[in-house]
Coordinates of C-alpha atoms and ligand atoms in Angstrom, one line a residue:
M741 CA 97.7 183.1 72.1
D742 CA 101.1 182.0 74.2
K743 CA 102.7 179.3 73.1
I744 CA 106.1 177.5 74.3
R745 CA 109.2 176.3 72.5
I746 CA 110.9 173.8 74.5
R747 CA 114.6 172.8 72.7
G748 CA 114.9 168.7 73.9
G749 CA 117.9 167.0 75.1
R750 CA 118.8 169.0 78.5
P751 CA 119.1 166.9 81.7
L752 CA 117.2 168.8 84.7
Q753 CA 119.3 169.3 87.3
G754 CA 118.2 171.1 91.1
E755 CA 115.1 171.8 93.4
I756 CA 111.4 172.2 92.8
Q757 CA 108.8 173.3 94.4
I758 CA 105.5 171.4 94.9
S759 CA 102.5 173.4 95.1
G760 CA 99.4 173.3 97.1
A761 CA 97.1 170.4 94.7
K762 CA 94.5 172.5 92.8
N763 CA 92.0 169.4 92.8
A764 CA 91.7 169.9 97.1
A765 CA 91.9 173.5 96.3
L766 CA 88.4 173.9 94.4
P767 CA 86.1 172.1 96.6
L768 CA 87.6 173.8 99.9
M769 CA 86.8 176.9 98.1
A770 CA 83.5 175.4 97.7
A771 CA 83.3 174.7 101.2
A772 CA 83.6 178.5 102.1
L773 CA 79.5 178.6 101.1
L774 CA 78.4 176.7 103.9
T775 CA 79.6 178.9 106.5
D776 CA 78.1 182.7 107.3
D777 CA 82.7 182.9 108.6
T778 CA 85.8 183.3 107.2
L779 CA 87.3 180.4 105.7
C780 CA 91.2 180.7 105.4
L781 CA 92.6 178.7 103.2
S782 CA 97.1 178.5 103.2
N783 CA 98.9 177.2 100.5
L784 CA 96.5 177.9 97.0
P785 CA 98.0 177.6 93.9
H786 CA 97.9 180.8 91.5
L787 CA 96.1 178.6 88.6
A788 CA 93.7 179.6 86.0
D789 CA 90.9 177.4 87.4
I790 CA 91.4 178.8 90.8
T791 CA 90.7 182.2 89.3
T792 CA 87.5 180.9 87.8
M793 CA 86.8 179.3 90.9
A794 CA 87.1 182.7 92.7
T795 CA 85.4 184.5 89.9
L796 CA 81.9 181.9 90.7
L797 CA 82.3 182.8 94.2
A798 CA 82.0 186.1 94.2
Q799 CA 79.2 186.1 92.0
L800 CA 77.5 183.7 94.8
G801 CA 78.4 186.6 97.5
V802 CA 81.5 185.1 98.7
V803 CA 84.2 187.8 99.4
I804 CA 87.5 186.8 99.2
N805 CA 91.0 188.9 99.9
L806 CA 94.4 187.8 99.2
N807 CA 95.3 187.7 102.9
G808 CA 99.5 187.4 101.7
Q809 CA 101.7 184.6 100.9
S810 CA 102.3 181.5 103.2
T811 CA 105.8 181.3 103.4
D812 CA 106.0 177.7 105.6
D813 CA 109.8 175.8 104.0
G814 CA 110.3 179.1 102.0
H815 CA 107.2 178.1 99.8
I816 CA 105.7 180.8 98.6
G817 CA 101.8 179.3 98.4
R818 CA 98.8 182.2 98.6
V819 CA 96.7 182.8 101.5
L820 CA 92.7 183.0 100.5
D821 CA 90.0 184.7 103.4
L822 CA 86.9 183.2 101.5
R823 CA 83.7 184.8 103.5
C824 CA 80.3 184.3 102.4
R825 CA 77.9 186.2 104.8
D826 CA 74.7 186.1 102.7
I827 CA 74.0 184.3 99.6
G828 CA 73.6 186.7 96.9
S829 CA 72.7 184.6 94.1
T830 CA 72.3 180.8 94.0
R831 CA 72.6 180.7 90.2
A832 CA 76.1 179.5 88.5
D833 CA 76.2 180.1 85.0
Y834 CA 77.0 178.5 82.2
D835 CA 79.9 180.9 81.0
L836 CA 81.6 179.9 84.0
V837 CA 80.5 175.8 84.2
R838 CA 81.4 175.7 81.0
K839 CA 85.3 176.6 81.1
M840 CA 85.7 174.6 84.5
R841 CA 83.6 171.5 85.3
A842 CA 84.5 171.5 88.9
S843 CA 82.0 174.4 89.0
I844 CA 79.2 171.9 89.9
L845 CA 80.8 171.7 93.6
V846 CA 79.1 174.3 94.8
L847 CA 75.7 173.0 94.2
G848 CA 75.9 170.5 97.4
P849 CA 76.8 173.7 99.3
L850 CA 73.9 175.9 97.9
L851 CA 71.3 173.5 98.2
A852 CA 72.5 172.9 101.7
R853 CA 73.3 176.1 103.3
C854 CA 70.2 177.7 101.3
G855 CA 67.6 175.1 100.1
Q856 CA 68.0 175.7 95.6
A857 CA 70.6 176.1 93.5
Q858 CA 70.9 176.1 89.5
V859 CA 73.8 175.3 87.7
S860 CA 74.7 174.6 84.7
L861 CA 75.2 171.4 83.1
P862 CA 78.8 171.5 82.3
G863 CA 77.9 169.8 78.8
G864 CA 80.8 167.8 77.0
C865 CA 84.3 167.4 77.7
A866 CA 87.6 166.9 75.9
I867 CA 88.2 163.3 78.0
G868 CA 84.7 161.7 77.6
T869 CA 81.4 162.8 78.4
R870 CA 81.6 163.0 82.2
P871 CA 78.3 163.3 83.2
V872 CA 77.0 164.5 86.5
D873 CA 74.2 161.9 87.2
L874 CA 75.8 160.4 90.4
H875 CA 76.0 164.0 92.6
L876 CA 72.4 164.3 91.3
K877 CA 70.9 161.4 92.6
G878 CA 72.8 161.7 95.5
L879 CA 71.2 164.7 96.6
T880 CA 67.9 163.5 95.8
Q881 CA 68.5 160.6 98.2
L882 CA 69.3 163.5 100.4
G883 CA 65.8 164.9 100.0
A884 CA 66.3 167.4 96.5
E885 CA 64.2 168.0 94.4
I886 CA 65.9 168.2 90.6
D887 CA 64.2 169.4 87.6
L888 CA 66.9 169.9 84.2
R889 CA 65.8 172.4 81.8
E890 CA 67.2 174.5 79.7
G891 CA 70.7 173.3 80.5
Y892 CA 71.1 174.2 83.8
I893 CA 70.3 172.0 86.9
H894 CA 67.4 173.4 88.6
A895 CA 67.8 171.9 92.6
T896 CA 65.3 173.0 95.8
A897 CA 65.2 171.5 98.9
P898 CA 62.5 173.3 100.7
R899 CA 62.2 171.4 103.5
G900 CA 66.4 170.9 103.9
L901 CA 68.3 168.2 103.4
Q902 CA 67.8 165.4 105.5
G903 CA 70.8 162.3 106.0
A904 CA 70.2 158.9 104.1
R905 CA 72.1 155.8 103.3
I906 CA 74.0 156.6 99.4
I907 CA 75.2 153.5 97.3
F908 CA 77.7 154.9 94.5
P909 CA 77.0 153.0 91.6
T910 CA 80.6 154.0 90.5
A911 CA 82.6 155.9 92.4
S912 CA 83.4 159.4 91.8
V913 CA 85.8 162.1 92.8
G914 CA 83.5 165.1 92.6
A915 CA 80.4 163.5 93.5
T916 CA 81.8 162.2 96.6
E917 CA 82.8 166.0 97.5
N918 CA 79.2 167.8 96.5
L919 CA 78.0 165.0 99.1
L920 CA 80.0 165.5 101.5
M921 CA 79.6 169.5 102.0
A922 CA 76.0 168.7 101.0
A923 CA 75.8 166.5 104.3
S924 CA 77.2 167.8 107.0
L925 CA 74.6 170.4 106.9
A926 CA 71.6 168.1 106.3
R927 CA 69.6 166.5 109.5
G928 CA 70.6 163.2 110.8
R929 CA 73.1 160.9 109.7
T930 CA 74.2 160.0 105.8
E931 CA 76.6 157.3 104.9
L932 CA 78.2 157.7 101.5
V933 CA 79.3 154.2 100.8
N934 CA 81.7 152.8 98.0
A935 CA 83.0 156.6 98.3
E936 CA 86.7 157.5 96.5
R937 CA 89.5 157.7 98.9
E938 CA 91.1 160.6 96.9
P939 CA 94.1 162.8 99.1
E940 CA 92.0 165.5 98.1
I941 CA 88.7 164.4 99.9
G942 CA 90.4 163.5 103.2
D943 CA 91.8 166.8 102.6
L944 CA 88.2 168.7 102.3
A945 CA 86.7 166.5 105.3
R946 CA 89.0 167.3 107.5
C947 CA 88.5 171.2 106.7
L948 CA 85.1 170.5 107.3
V949 CA 85.6 168.6 110.4
A950 CA 87.7 171.9 111.5
M951 CA 84.7 173.7 110.5
G952 CA 82.5 171.8 113.1
A953 CA 81.4 169.8 110.7
S954 CA 81.4 165.7 112.4
I955 CA 82.5 163.0 109.8
A956 CA 84.4 159.3 110.2
G957 CA 85.9 157.0 108.1
I958 CA 87.5 159.5 106.2
G959 CA 90.3 158.0 103.3
T960 CA 87.8 154.8 103.7
E961 CA 85.0 153.6 101.2
T962 CA 82.4 154.5 104.1
I963 CA 82.5 158.0 104.7
V964 CA 79.7 158.6 107.5
I965 CA 78.5 162.5 108.2
D966 CA 76.4 163.6 111.2
G967 CA 74.8 166.7 110.5
V968 CA 75.2 170.3 112.1
E969 CA 72.9 173.0 112.1
R970 CA 76.1 175.4 111.3
L971 CA 79.0 175.1 110.4
H972 CA 82.2 177.7 111.4
G973 CA 85.4 179.3 110.3
A974 CA 88.6 178.0 110.0
R975 CA 91.8 177.6 108.9
H976 CA 93.6 175.2 106.3
A977 CA 96.5 174.3 104.5
I978 CA 96.3 172.6 101.2
V979 CA 97.6 169.7 100.6
P980 CA 100.6 169.4 98.1
D981 CA 99.6 168.5 94.7
R982 CA 101.0 164.4 94.0
I983 CA 100.1 165.1 90.0
E984 CA 102.5 167.7 90.0
T985 CA 104.7 165.8 92.0
G986 CA 104.9 162.6 89.8
T987 CA 104.9 164.8 86.5
Y988 CA 108.2 166.6 87.4
A989 CA 109.7 163.3 88.8
M990 CA 109.0 161.9 85.4
A991 CA 110.7 165.2 83.9
A992 CA 113.4 164.7 85.8
A993 CA 113.3 160.5 84.6
I994 CA 112.9 161.6 81.3
T995 CA 115.8 163.5 80.8
H996 CA 118.1 161.6 83.1
G997 CA 118.0 164.6 85.4
D998 CA 118.0 164.6 89.3
I999 CA 115.5 166.6 90.9
E1000 CA 114.6 167.3 94.8
L1001 CA 110.8 168.0 94.7
I1002 CA 110.1 170.4 97.8
G1003 CA 107.0 169.8 99.8
A1004 CA 106.2 166.8 97.9
D1005 CA 104.4 164.2 100.6
P1006 CA 106.0 160.7 99.8
G1007 CA 102.8 159.0 101.1
L1008 CA 100.7 160.4 98.5
I1009 CA 102.0 159.0 95.5
G1010 CA 102.8 154.8 97.0
A1011 CA 101.1 153.6 93.5
V1012 CA 103.4 156.1 91.2
A1013 CA 106.2 155.2 93.0
E1014 CA 105.7 151.3 92.8
V1015 CA 105.2 151.9 88.9
L1016 CA 108.5 154.4 88.8
D1017 CA 110.0 152.1 91.0
R1018 CA 109.6 149.2 88.5
A1019 CA 110.5 151.5 85.3
Q1020 CA 113.7 152.0 87.0
V1021 CA 113.2 155.4 88.1
R1022 CA 114.2 156.5 91.8
L1023 CA 112.2 158.5 94.3
E1024 CA 114.0 158.9 97.9
P1025 CA 112.3 160.1 100.3
T1026 CA 114.1 163.5 101.6
N1027 CA 114.0 165.8 104.4
R1028 CA 112.4 168.2 102.7
G1029 CA 110.3 166.2 100.1
V1030 CA 111.1 163.5 97.2
R1031 CA 114.3 163.2 95.1
A1032 CA 113.8 161.4 91.7
S1033 CA 116.3 160.1 89.0
R1034 CA 116.8 157.6 87.1
K1035 CA 118.6 154.0 88.7
D1036 CA 120.4 152.9 85.6
G1037 CA 120.8 154.0 82.7
V1038 CA 117.7 152.8 81.0
I1039 CA 114.0 153.0 81.9
R1040 CA 112.4 150.0 81.3
G1041 CA 108.8 149.7 79.8
V1042 CA 106.3 148.7 82.2
D1043 CA 102.4 148.0 81.8
I1044 CA 100.2 150.8 83.5
I1045 CA 96.3 150.9 84.7
T1046 CA 94.8 153.4 86.1
E1047 CA 92.4 152.9 88.7
P1048 CA 90.8 155.2 91.5
Y1049 CA 93.2 156.2 94.6
P1050 CA 95.2 154.4 95.9
G1051 CA 96.0 153.2 92.2
F1052 CA 97.5 154.7 89.7
P1053 CA 96.2 158.0 88.7
T1054 CA 94.2 158.9 85.5
D1055 CA 95.5 162.2 85.6
L1056 CA 99.0 160.9 85.4
Q1057 CA 98.0 158.7 82.4
A1058 CA 99.4 160.9 79.8
Q1059 CA 102.3 161.8 81.3
I1060 CA 103.8 158.0 82.0
M1061 CA 102.9 157.3 78.3
A1062 CA 105.0 160.0 76.9
M1063 CA 107.8 158.9 79.2
M1064 CA 107.4 155.0 77.7
T1065 CA 108.3 156.3 74.8
V1066 CA 111.6 156.4 75.0
A1067 CA 111.6 153.7 77.2
E1068 CA 113.2 150.5 76.8
G1069 CA 111.4 147.5 75.7
A1070 CA 107.1 148.4 75.6
A1071 CA 104.4 149.1 77.9
M1072 CA 100.6 148.5 78.1
I1073 CA 98.7 151.6 79.7
T1074 CA 95.1 150.8 79.9
E1075 CA 92.6 153.7 80.8
T1076 CA 90.3 152.6 83.1
I1077 CA 88.5 155.9 84.0
F1078 CA 87.4 158.3 81.3
E1079 CA 86.9 156.5 77.8
N1080 CA 88.6 159.5 75.7
R1081 CA 91.5 160.2 77.2
F1082 CA 94.5 159.0 74.9
M1083 CA 94.1 162.3 72.8
H1084 CA 98.3 162.9 73.4
V1085 CA 99.1 159.8 71.2
P1086 CA 98.6 161.0 67.7
E1087 CA 100.2 164.3 68.8
L1088 CA 102.7 162.2 70.6
S1089 CA 103.0 160.2 67.4
R1090 CA 104.2 162.8 65.5
M1091 CA 107.0 163.3 67.6
G1092 CA 108.4 160.0 66.2
A1093 CA 105.8 157.6 69.5
N1094 CA 105.4 154.4 68.2
I1095 CA 101.8 153.6 70.3
T1096 CA 99.2 151.4 68.7
V1097 CA 95.6 152.0 70.6
H1098 CA 93.2 149.2 71.2
G1099 CA 90.0 150.0 73.1
S1100 CA 90.7 151.3 76.6
S1101 CA 94.8 150.0 76.1
A1102 CA 97.4 152.0 74.6
M1103 CA 100.5 149.5 73.6
V1104 CA 103.9 151.9 73.6
R1105 CA 106.6 150.5 71.7
G1106 CA 109.9 153.0 73.1
V1107 CA 111.6 153.8 70.3
G1108 CA 115.3 155.7 70.9
S1109 CA 114.4 159.4 70.4
L1110 CA 111.7 161.6 69.7
I1111 CA 112.2 164.2 67.3
G1112 CA 110.8 168.0 68.1
A1113 CA 107.5 168.8 66.4
P1114 CA 104.6 171.8 67.1
V1115 CA 102.1 169.9 68.8
M1116 CA 98.7 170.7 70.8
A1117 CA 96.8 169.1 73.0
T1118 CA 92.8 169.5 74.1
D1119 CA 93.6 169.2 78.0
L1120 CA 95.5 169.9 80.5
R1121 CA 97.3 166.4 81.3
A1122 CA 98.1 165.6 77.5
S1123 CA 99.3 168.9 77.5
V1124 CA 102.1 168.2 80.0
S1125 CA 103.3 164.9 78.5
L1126 CA 103.9 166.8 75.3
V1127 CA 106.2 169.1 77.9
L1128 CA 107.9 165.6 78.9
A1129 CA 108.2 164.4 75.6
G1130 CA 109.9 167.9 73.8
L1131 CA 112.3 168.1 76.8
V1132 CA 113.8 164.5 76.0
A1133 CA 112.9 165.3 71.9
E1134 CA 116.0 166.4 69.5
G1135 CA 115.1 169.7 68.2
D1136 CA 112.2 172.4 69.0
T1137 CA 108.6 171.5 70.1
I1138 CA 106.5 174.2 69.4
L1139 CA 103.4 173.7 72.3
N1140 CA 99.8 175.3 71.1
R1141 CA 96.7 176.1 73.5
V1142 CA 99.1 176.8 76.5
Y1143 CA 95.8 178.0 78.1
H1144 CA 95.1 173.9 79.3
L1145 CA 98.9 174.1 81.0
D1146 CA 97.6 177.7 83.3
R1147 CA 94.9 175.8 84.1
G1148 CA 97.0 173.5 86.1
Y1149 CA 100.4 173.8 86.4
E1150 CA 101.7 176.9 88.3
R1151 CA 104.8 178.4 86.9
L1152 CA 105.3 175.8 84.6
T1153 CA 107.9 177.3 82.7
E1154 CA 110.2 179.1 85.4
K1155 CA 110.3 175.6 87.1
L1156 CA 111.8 174.2 84.7
L1157 CA 114.2 176.6 83.6
A1158 CA 115.2 176.6 87.2
C1159 CA 116.3 172.9 86.7
G1160 CA 118.2 174.1 83.4
A1161 CA 115.2 173.1 80.6
D1162 CA 115.8 175.0 77.5
I1163 CA 112.0 176.9 77.7
E1164 CA 110.6 179.9 76.7
R1165 CA 106.8 181.0 76.4
L1166 CA 106.2 182.9 73.5
K1167 CA 103.7 185.7 73.8
T1168 CA 101.5 186.8 70.7
Ligands
UD1_2652 C1 88.4 164.4 89.2 C2 89.4 165.5 89.3 C3 90.5 164.9 87.7 C4 90.4 163.4 87.6 C5 89.2 162.8 88.1 C6 89.6 161.6 88.6 C7 89.3 167.3 90.1 C8 88.7 169.0 90.3 N1 88.8 166.7 89.1 O1 87.4 164.7 88.5 O2 91.4 165.3 87.5 O3 91.0 163.0 86.1 O4 88.5 163.3 89.8 O5 90.3 160.6 89.0 O6 89.1 167.0 91.5 N2 80.9 160.1 86.2 C9 80.0 159.6 86.1 N3 78.7 160.2 86.8 C10 79.0 161.3 87.7 C11 79.9 161.3 87.9 C12 81.3 160.9 86.8 O7 79.7 158.6 85.1 O8 77.6 162.1 88.2 C13 82.2 159.0 85.8 C14 82.9 160.2 84.7 O9 82.8 160.1 83.8 C15 84.3 159.8 84.5 C16 84.2 158.5 86.0 O10 82.9 158.4 87.0 O11 84.1 158.3 83.9 C17 85.0 159.6 87.5 O12 84.6 160.8 86.9 P1 84.9 161.5 88.6 O13 85.8 160.7 89.4 O14 83.8 162.3 89.4 O15 86.3 162.7 88.6 P2 86.0 164.1 88.7 O16 85.9 164.5 89.7 O17 84.8 165.1 88.0

């Protein structure tokens, strides 16, 4: 298994190209199941999760062609043509679903297009139990019959799906997306109440509209979908990755550097900019994206609570914690989305951080410096938080289990190297 070696202490200077958002790309790819025409997606990031979704879709009958690269603003994002003339299989096997939880996003489209689906239950996950009850309950309200046996969700809709008013008891990004796709081909009107408002959901909704869907209330808590009989092909460019943007902004701040994040959309990172501003980190919109640097000499400790969009994202919680370990003063970081998302704490502590966890909150007391160490993480965002810590630590940090990073950060070592980081991937 590959490792990453980082020698900390170099301020990062230069430019980093922000890729298309992984969390928008995955549901958008699943949307190809809703039509027999071609869906052309551009600005796709080149990531392991995208390959997993492509493999799953191919098993279901989607023919996928790499149609070159989009070069808007000089950025190289991939362009994929996805065409599902006929659904070849309605079964998403355990082998792929266990690799990537977002595989559950094929459930709604398969049910809507062909009235049945068998999708493996995703099972446990490193950052909490993460059930799929909200997806299943919503689909049941649209008329699906759902049976759980032998580790699989067996869903049928013999009479097709019928629009309904679905009130989510708690908001879920994936359930909102699954229901949005299913309702687009259901008979009549569906109302999704207490829907999530993440920009990636808006991106999916806009693509569905381009495919002929009728959707109102995009970006609000109540989304209204009038089902149509058929969706057609479309072309759609994926939104920039706001989590990658926030991560590299923190890389600039933690190393006392200055990085322009090309292609970043400042409109998507309001809560992150507000927290960074309080921490004395400046995010300035530029013609090409956003520039990140410290305001004055020090990063200040600030309290942070993760919340659904437009609040501070849970997917940046581990990274801001890494930044707070070297801040002046203390920071209370509260995680409200996932119940077990502090696995980076023991690893950061091994590098000299001073962190105490009380339930869903972590008290971080800033220390003068971190010391490099061999570390490993159990999920994507925890891994990248250790990269940030490694960039500022004295000496060498060796990060194990690099495959987590490959799931969600495109060319991470190359991007950091180009800004002057002392980082290398060790092939084993
Ligand atoms: C998505 C993102 C992930 C991000 C998360 C929260 C993708 C591919 N992944 O994950 O990066 O961290 O949103 O912003 O877009 N829950 C239930 N029942 C359900 C579904 C969810 O109880 O049926 C709970 C989860 O356990 C979790 C919370 O709801 O505690 C939020 O999960 P959800 O918004 O569904 O996250 P994902 O869509 O899995």
